[in-house]
Short mmCIF file of C-alpha atoms in Angstrom, two decimals:
data_model
loop_
_atom_site.label_atom_id
_atom_site.label_comp_id
_atom_site.label_asym_id
_atom_site.label_seq_id
_atom_site.Cartn_x
_atom_site.Cartn_y
_atom_site.Cartn_z
CA UNK A 1370 30.90 -7.02 -25.48
CA UNK A 1371 30.10 -6.92 -21.86
CA UNK A 1372 27.20 -4.75 -22.46
CA UNK A 1373 25.97 -6.91 -25.12
CA UNK A 1374 26.25 -10.05 -22.93
CA UNK A 1375 24.41 -8.19 -20.08
CA UNK A 1376 21.54 -7.32 -22.42
CA UNK A 1377 21.31 -10.92 -23.61
CA UNK A 1378 21.18 -12.23 -20.13
CA UNK A 1379 18.57 -9.79 -18.99
CA UNK A 1380 16.46 -10.44 -22.12
CA UNK A 1381 16.73 -14.31 -21.70
CA UNK A 1382 15.80 -14.22 -18.15
CA UNK A 1383 12.64 -12.01 -19.05
CA UNK A 1384 11.71 -14.61 -21.83
CA UNK A 1385 12.10 -17.48 -19.36
CA UNK A 1386 9.93 -15.68 -16.86
CA UNK A 1387 7.17 -15.25 -19.32
CA UNK A 1388 7.30 -18.81 -20.39
CA UNK A 1389 7.21 -19.95 -16.81
CA UNK A 1390 4.19 -17.66 -16.12
CA UNK A 1391 2.19 -19.09 -18.96
CA UNK A 1392 3.11 -22.65 -17.94
CA UNK A 1393 2.26 -22.01 -14.42
CA UNK A 1394 -1.10 -20.50 -15.14
CA UNK A 1395 -1.72 -23.55 -17.46
CA UNK A 1396 -1.08 -25.89 -14.47
CA UNK A 1397 -3.19 -23.83 -12.00
CA UNK A 1398 -6.08 -23.80 -14.47
CA UNK A 1399 -5.96 -27.50 -14.94
CA UNK A 1400 -5.32 -28.37 -11.23
CA UNK A 1401 -2.05 -29.93 -11.87
CA UNK A 1402 0.25 -27.70 -9.83
CA UNK A 1403 1.55 -29.19 -6.64
CA UNK A 1404 3.67 -27.99 -3.65
CA UNK A 1405 6.72 -29.87 -2.75
CA UNK A 1406 7.85 -30.08 0.91
CA UNK A 1407 11.49 -29.31 1.53
CA UNK A 1408 13.52 -27.33 4.04
CA UNK A 1409 13.89 -23.69 3.19
CA UNK A 1410 16.38 -21.36 4.87
CA UNK A 1411 15.14 -17.74 5.00
CA UNK A 1412 18.59 -16.39 4.82
CA UNK A 1413 19.43 -18.43 1.64
CA UNK A 1414 16.04 -17.48 0.21
CA UNK A 1415 16.73 -13.76 1.00
CA UNK A 1416 20.08 -13.99 -0.65
CA UNK A 1417 18.64 -15.47 -3.83
CA UNK A 1418 16.05 -12.78 -3.99
CA UNK A 1419 18.71 -10.10 -3.53
CA UNK A 1420 20.85 -11.59 -6.21
CA UNK A 1421 18.02 -11.65 -8.68
CA UNK A 1422 16.84 -8.16 -7.82
CA UNK A 1423 20.23 -6.51 -7.73
CA UNK A 1424 20.69 -6.04 -11.58
CA UNK A 1425 17.05 -4.71 -11.96
CA UNK A 1426 17.39 -2.37 -9.12
CA UNK A 1427 20.82 -0.99 -10.20
CA UNK A 1428 19.49 -0.46 -13.68
CA UNK A 1429 16.94 2.04 -12.22
CA UNK A 1430 19.31 3.31 -9.35
CA UNK A 1431 16.66 2.36 -6.74
CA UNK A 1432 17.29 1.70 -2.97
CA UNK A 1433 16.32 -1.81 -1.75
CA UNK A 1434 15.99 -2.60 1.99
CA UNK A 1435 15.38 -6.03 3.63
CA UNK A 1436 14.66 -6.26 7.30
CA UNK A 1437 13.76 -9.10 9.50
CA UNK A 1438 11.69 -8.61 12.84
CA UNK A 1439 11.68 -11.17 15.53
CA UNK A 1440 12.36 -14.16 13.30
CA UNK A 1441 13.06 -16.97 15.74
CA UNK A 1442 12.98 -19.75 13.35
CA UNK A 1443 14.97 -19.41 10.15
CA UNK A 1444 14.11 -22.80 8.64
CA UNK A 1445 10.76 -24.09 7.58
CA UNK A 1446 9.13 -26.68 5.61
CA UNK A 1447 7.79 -25.29 2.20
CA UNK A 1448 8.17 -25.36 -1.50
CA UNK A 1449 11.23 -23.18 -2.20
CA UNK A 1450 10.40 -23.00 -5.92
CA UNK A 1451 6.87 -21.64 -5.11
CA UNK A 1452 8.24 -19.01 -2.99
CA UNK A 1453 8.86 -17.30 -6.36
CA UNK A 1454 5.79 -15.23 -5.28
CA UNK A 1455 8.15 -12.90 -3.51
CA UNK A 1456 10.06 -12.31 -6.73
CA UNK A 1457 6.80 -11.63 -8.46
CA UNK A 1458 5.87 -9.08 -5.88
CA UNK A 1459 9.35 -7.48 -6.01
CA UNK A 1460 9.65 -7.36 -9.77
CA UNK A 1461 6.43 -5.60 -10.03
CA UNK A 1462 7.49 -3.16 -7.27
CA UNK A 1463 10.85 -2.47 -9.29
CA UNK A 1464 8.94 -2.23 -12.68
CA UNK A 1465 6.34 0.34 -11.18
CA UNK A 1466 8.57 2.40 -9.21
CA UNK A 1467 10.49 5.21 -11.08
CA UNK A 1468 14.18 5.57 -10.96
CA UNK A 1469 15.58 6.55 -7.69
CA UNK A 1470 12.70 5.10 -5.73
CA UNK A 1471 12.70 2.93 -2.81
CA UNK A 1472 11.51 -0.75 -2.25
CA UNK A 1473 11.55 -2.82 0.93
CA UNK A 1474 10.92 -6.36 1.99
CA UNK A 1475 10.25 -6.88 5.66
CA UNK A 1476 9.75 -10.32 7.28
CA UNK A 1477 8.12 -10.72 10.77
CA UNK A 1478 7.37 -14.02 12.61
CA UNK A 1479 4.45 -13.59 14.70
CA UNK A 1480 3.16 -15.63 17.77
CA UNK A 1481 1.69 -19.00 16.77
CA UNK A 1482 -0.87 -20.83 18.74
CA UNK A 1483 0.03 -24.20 17.07
CA UNK A 1484 3.01 -26.13 18.27
CA UNK A 1485 5.55 -26.89 15.54
CA UNK A 1486 3.95 -24.13 13.14
CA UNK A 1487 5.36 -20.73 12.49
CA UNK A 1488 3.16 -17.64 11.43
CA UNK A 1489 5.07 -15.27 9.16
CA UNK A 1490 4.30 -12.01 7.61
CA UNK A 1491 6.09 -10.70 4.38
CA UNK A 1492 5.44 -7.06 3.58
CA UNK A 1493 6.65 -5.56 0.30
CA UNK A 1494 6.43 -1.82 -0.01
CA UNK A 1495 7.33 0.60 -2.71
CA UNK A 1496 6.94 4.33 -3.29
CA UNK A 1497 5.95 3.79 -6.93
CA UNK A 1498 2.83 4.94 -9.11
CA UNK A 1499 0.25 3.04 -6.99
CA UNK A 1500 -2.82 1.22 -7.98
CA UNK A 1501 -6.27 2.83 -8.55
CA UNK A 1502 -9.14 1.63 -6.61
CA UNK A 1503 -10.86 0.54 -9.79
CA UNK A 1504 -8.05 -1.89 -10.77
CA UNK A 1505 -7.53 -3.09 -7.19
CA UNK A 1506 -10.47 -5.22 -7.44
CA UNK A 1507 -9.15 -6.95 -10.57
CA UNK A 1508 -5.36 -7.22 -9.71
CA UNK A 1509 -5.42 -10.92 -9.19
CA UNK A 1510 -7.31 -11.75 -12.26
CA UNK A 1511 -5.41 -13.52 -15.18
CA UNK A 1512 -4.10 -11.26 -17.96
CA UNK A 1513 -5.38 -8.05 -16.21
CA UNK A 1514 -3.17 -4.80 -16.56
CA UNK A 1515 -4.19 -1.34 -15.50
CA UNK A 1516 -5.46 1.12 -18.18
CA UNK A 1517 -2.54 3.64 -17.53
CA UNK A 1518 -0.46 5.37 -20.08
CA UNK A 1519 2.47 5.26 -17.70
CA UNK A 1520 2.77 1.45 -17.85
CA UNK A 1521 1.96 0.89 -21.69
CA UNK A 1522 5.71 0.37 -22.34
CA UNK A 1523 6.37 -1.82 -19.45
CA UNK A 1524 6.54 -5.47 -20.43
CA UNK A 1525 4.52 -8.09 -18.71
CA UNK A 1526 1.71 -10.70 -19.32
CA UNK A 1527 -0.67 -9.76 -16.61
CA UNK A 1528 -0.21 -13.33 -14.93
CA UNK A 1529 2.32 -12.70 -12.25
CA UNK A 1530 -0.32 -11.54 -9.71
CA UNK A 1531 -2.83 -14.14 -10.53
CA UNK A 1532 -0.20 -16.76 -10.08
CA UNK A 1533 1.02 -15.23 -6.81
CA UNK A 1534 -2.49 -15.20 -5.48
CA UNK A 1535 -3.14 -18.88 -6.40
CA UNK A 1536 0.10 -20.10 -4.73
CA UNK A 1537 -0.58 -18.21 -1.53
CA UNK A 1538 -4.03 -19.59 -1.32
CA UNK A 1539 -2.57 -23.08 -1.91
CA UNK A 1540 -0.34 -22.57 1.00
CA UNK A 1541 -3.43 -21.61 3.03
CA UNK A 1542 -2.14 -17.96 3.33
CA UNK A 1543 -3.56 -14.62 2.66
CA UNK A 1544 -2.48 -11.61 0.41
CA UNK A 1545 -3.56 -8.04 1.00
CA UNK A 1546 -2.88 -4.98 -0.96
CA UNK A 1547 -2.91 -1.42 0.11
CA UNK A 1548 -2.11 1.41 -2.39
CA UNK A 1549 -2.44 5.07 -2.97
CA UNK A 1550 -2.16 6.32 -6.55
CA UNK A 1551 1.07 8.40 -6.94
CA UNK A 1552 2.34 7.35 -3.53
CA UNK A 1553 3.09 3.70 -3.82
CA UNK A 1554 1.72 0.24 -2.84
CA UNK A 1555 2.14 -2.41 -0.17
CA UNK A 1556 1.43 -6.07 -0.42
CA UNK A 1557 1.18 -8.05 2.87
CA UNK A 1558 1.48 -12.04 2.51
CA UNK A 1559 0.65 -14.03 5.72
CA UNK A 1560 1.64 -17.76 5.60
CA UNK A 1561 1.95 -20.38 8.18
CA UNK A 1562 4.83 -22.88 7.85
CA UNK A 1563 5.83 -26.11 9.66
CA UNK A 1564 8.95 -25.41 11.48
CA UNK A 1565 12.21 -27.38 11.22
CA UNK A 1566 13.95 -28.52 14.42
CA UNK A 1567 16.81 -26.13 14.99
CA UNK A 1568 19.80 -26.74 17.51
CA UNK A 1569 19.92 -24.76 20.67
CA UNK A 1570 22.79 -22.28 21.20
CA UNK A 1571 25.81 -23.87 23.10
CA UNK A 1572 26.02 -20.92 25.55
CA UNK A 1573 29.42 -19.65 24.36
CA UNK A 1574 27.75 -16.24 23.44
CA UNK A 1575 25.99 -15.93 26.70
CA UNK A 1576 26.21 -12.45 28.08
CA UNK A 1577 28.55 -10.92 25.44
CA UNK A 1578 27.77 -7.26 24.61
CA UNK A 1579 27.38 -6.39 21.03
CA UNK A 1580 26.63 -2.96 19.58
CA UNK A 1581 24.47 -2.52 16.43
CA UNK A 1582 24.89 0.73 14.48
CA UNK A 1583 22.41 1.72 11.79
CA UNK A 1584 20.44 4.81 10.82
CA UNK A 1585 17.37 2.52 10.44
CA UNK A 1586 15.70 2.23 13.72
CA UNK A 1587 13.74 -0.93 12.80
CA UNK A 1588 17.04 -2.72 11.86
CA UNK A 1589 18.51 -1.68 15.10
CA UNK A 1590 15.71 -2.86 17.14
CA UNK A 1591 15.29 -6.13 15.32
CA UNK A 1592 19.01 -7.08 15.49
CA UNK A 1593 19.21 -6.20 19.10
CA UNK A 1594 16.11 -8.36 19.92
CA UNK A 1595 17.75 -11.26 17.96
CA UNK A 1596 21.03 -10.84 19.84
CA UNK A 1597 19.04 -10.78 23.19
CA UNK A 1598 17.24 -14.02 22.27
CA UNK A 1599 20.72 -15.72 21.62
CA UNK A 1600 21.55 -14.81 25.26
CA UNK A 1601 23.82 -11.85 24.20
CA UNK A 1602 23.45 -8.18 25.29
CA UNK A 1603 22.37 -6.28 22.35
CA UNK A 1604 22.67 -2.47 22.17
CA UNK A 1605 22.13 0.02 19.41
CA UNK A 1606 22.70 3.60 18.27
CA UNK A 1607 21.67 5.43 15.22
CA UNK A 1608 24.87 7.34 14.19
CA UNK A 1609 28.47 6.76 13.78
CA UNK A 1610 29.28 9.62 16.32
CA UNK A 1611 27.04 7.91 19.03
CA UNK A 1612 28.86 4.56 18.31
CA UNK A 1613 32.29 6.09 18.85
CA UNK A 1614 31.07 7.60 22.20
CA UNK A 1615 29.40 4.45 23.28
CA UNK A 1616 32.45 2.32 22.39
CA UNK A 1617 34.96 4.46 24.16
CA UNK A 1618 32.59 4.65 27.43
CA UNK A 1619 32.31 1.00 27.43
CA UNK A 1620 36.20 0.59 27.16
CA UNK A 1621 36.71 3.10 30.10
CA UNK A 1622 34.25 1.27 32.28
CA UNK A 1623 35.84 -2.20 31.51
CA UNK A 1624 32.94 -3.68 29.67
CA UNK A 1625 34.22 -3.69 26.11
CA UNK A 1626 31.94 -4.60 23.34
CA UNK A 1627 32.51 -8.16 21.99
CA UNK A 1628 31.71 -7.05 18.37
CA UNK A 1629 30.25 -4.14 16.54
CA UNK A 1630 27.72 -4.64 13.79
CA UNK A 1631 27.98 -1.55 11.54
CA UNK A 1632 26.06 -0.21 8.59
CA UNK A 1633 28.22 1.01 5.81
CA UNK A 1634 25.89 3.72 4.38
CA UNK A 1635 24.85 6.22 6.98
CA UNK A 1636 24.25 10.01 7.00
CA UNK A 1637 27.10 12.22 8.57
CA UNK A 1638 29.77 9.88 9.70
CA UNK A 1639 29.43 6.83 7.44
CA UNK A 1640 30.48 3.26 8.29
CA UNK A 1641 34.13 3.60 6.94
CA UNK A 1642 34.77 6.78 8.72
CA UNK A 1643 33.38 5.36 11.87
CA UNK A 1644 35.72 2.30 11.67
CA UNK A 1645 38.61 4.63 11.14
CA UNK A 1646 37.94 6.54 14.26
CA UNK A 1647 37.32 3.43 16.33
CA UNK A 1648 40.60 2.01 15.27
CA UNK A 1649 42.33 5.19 16.17
CA UNK A 1650 40.86 5.39 19.62
CA UNK A 1651 40.93 1.53 20.58
CA UNK A 1652 43.31 -0.23 18.08
CA UNK A 1653 42.53 -3.39 16.12
CA UNK A 1654 41.17 -5.51 18.87
CA UNK A 1655 37.41 -4.80 18.55
CA UNK A 1656 35.81 -7.09 15.86
CA UNK A 1657 33.73 -4.96 13.55
CA UNK A 1658 31.14 -6.59 11.14
#
C-alpha cells in the first residue's frame, strides 16, 4: 500500500508540474505573468528545494550537495513562487544524470555596487549526459528537446527551460549554460535582489572559537568565513582524525572550542566515530552540531 501511495504521489506531482508548465508558458506568451514582491529566506527556500528533490534523488541513488559561499544577506525581496526556476534546473539535472551521479547547487553572494541591492550567483552542476553544441543554441526554445536516444523515455514537455529563461529575464538576470557531452552540465544564474533589513548580532558570540569538520574544502571555507563575519573565530579541518587532534590540543592550551560543526559522512573516520572519540577524550561538555 505504501509503495502504491508513493507512486500515486510522484505521478500526481509530475502531472501537476506538466499542467503548471503549460499554464506558465501560456501566461508568458500572452504577457500576463507578473512577479510578486515578498520576503524570501534563502535557508527556507533551500529547505523546500531539498524536500522536493530528495525523493527524486533517492530513487536514482544520486548524491546531492548544497553549499553557500559568502552569503551575508539571507533575506531578499523576490517572488518566492517564481524561484521555481531552481527546481526546473535541478529536476533536469536529476533526470539527465545516471544513477549514482552527483548534483550540486552552489549559492554565492558577490560584491554589489548598489546600496540595498544584493548580487547573487546560483550554480547548478551535474555529471550527467551533457548537452551537444547543436542543441545548446536551442535549449531555451519552447517545446525543444534534444534528439538523443538516451532521453527518449524521459518524460517532459520541453517547456521548463523556456520558462526558466523567461523568468530570469523578468528578474533582470542572466542564465548561462556550459556543458560537455558525456561529462555533465553547469547552469549559472546571476540575479540581483533588493535586500531586507537584517538585525545586527548582539555580540554574545564575539570571539568564540568554532571548529568546522568536513571533507569538502569549499564547505569548510564558506562556513568558517560566515563564522568570522559573525565575530566568532572559525577554524576548519578536513578529517575526523585532524578534528580530534585539534580539539584535544585546544583543550590542553585552555582555549576549548565553543562548538564543533561536524559532517556525518566522511571517508576514514566518519562523523559518528569522531563524536565517539571526542566524547571519550573530553566528556560531554563540547557542543557538537
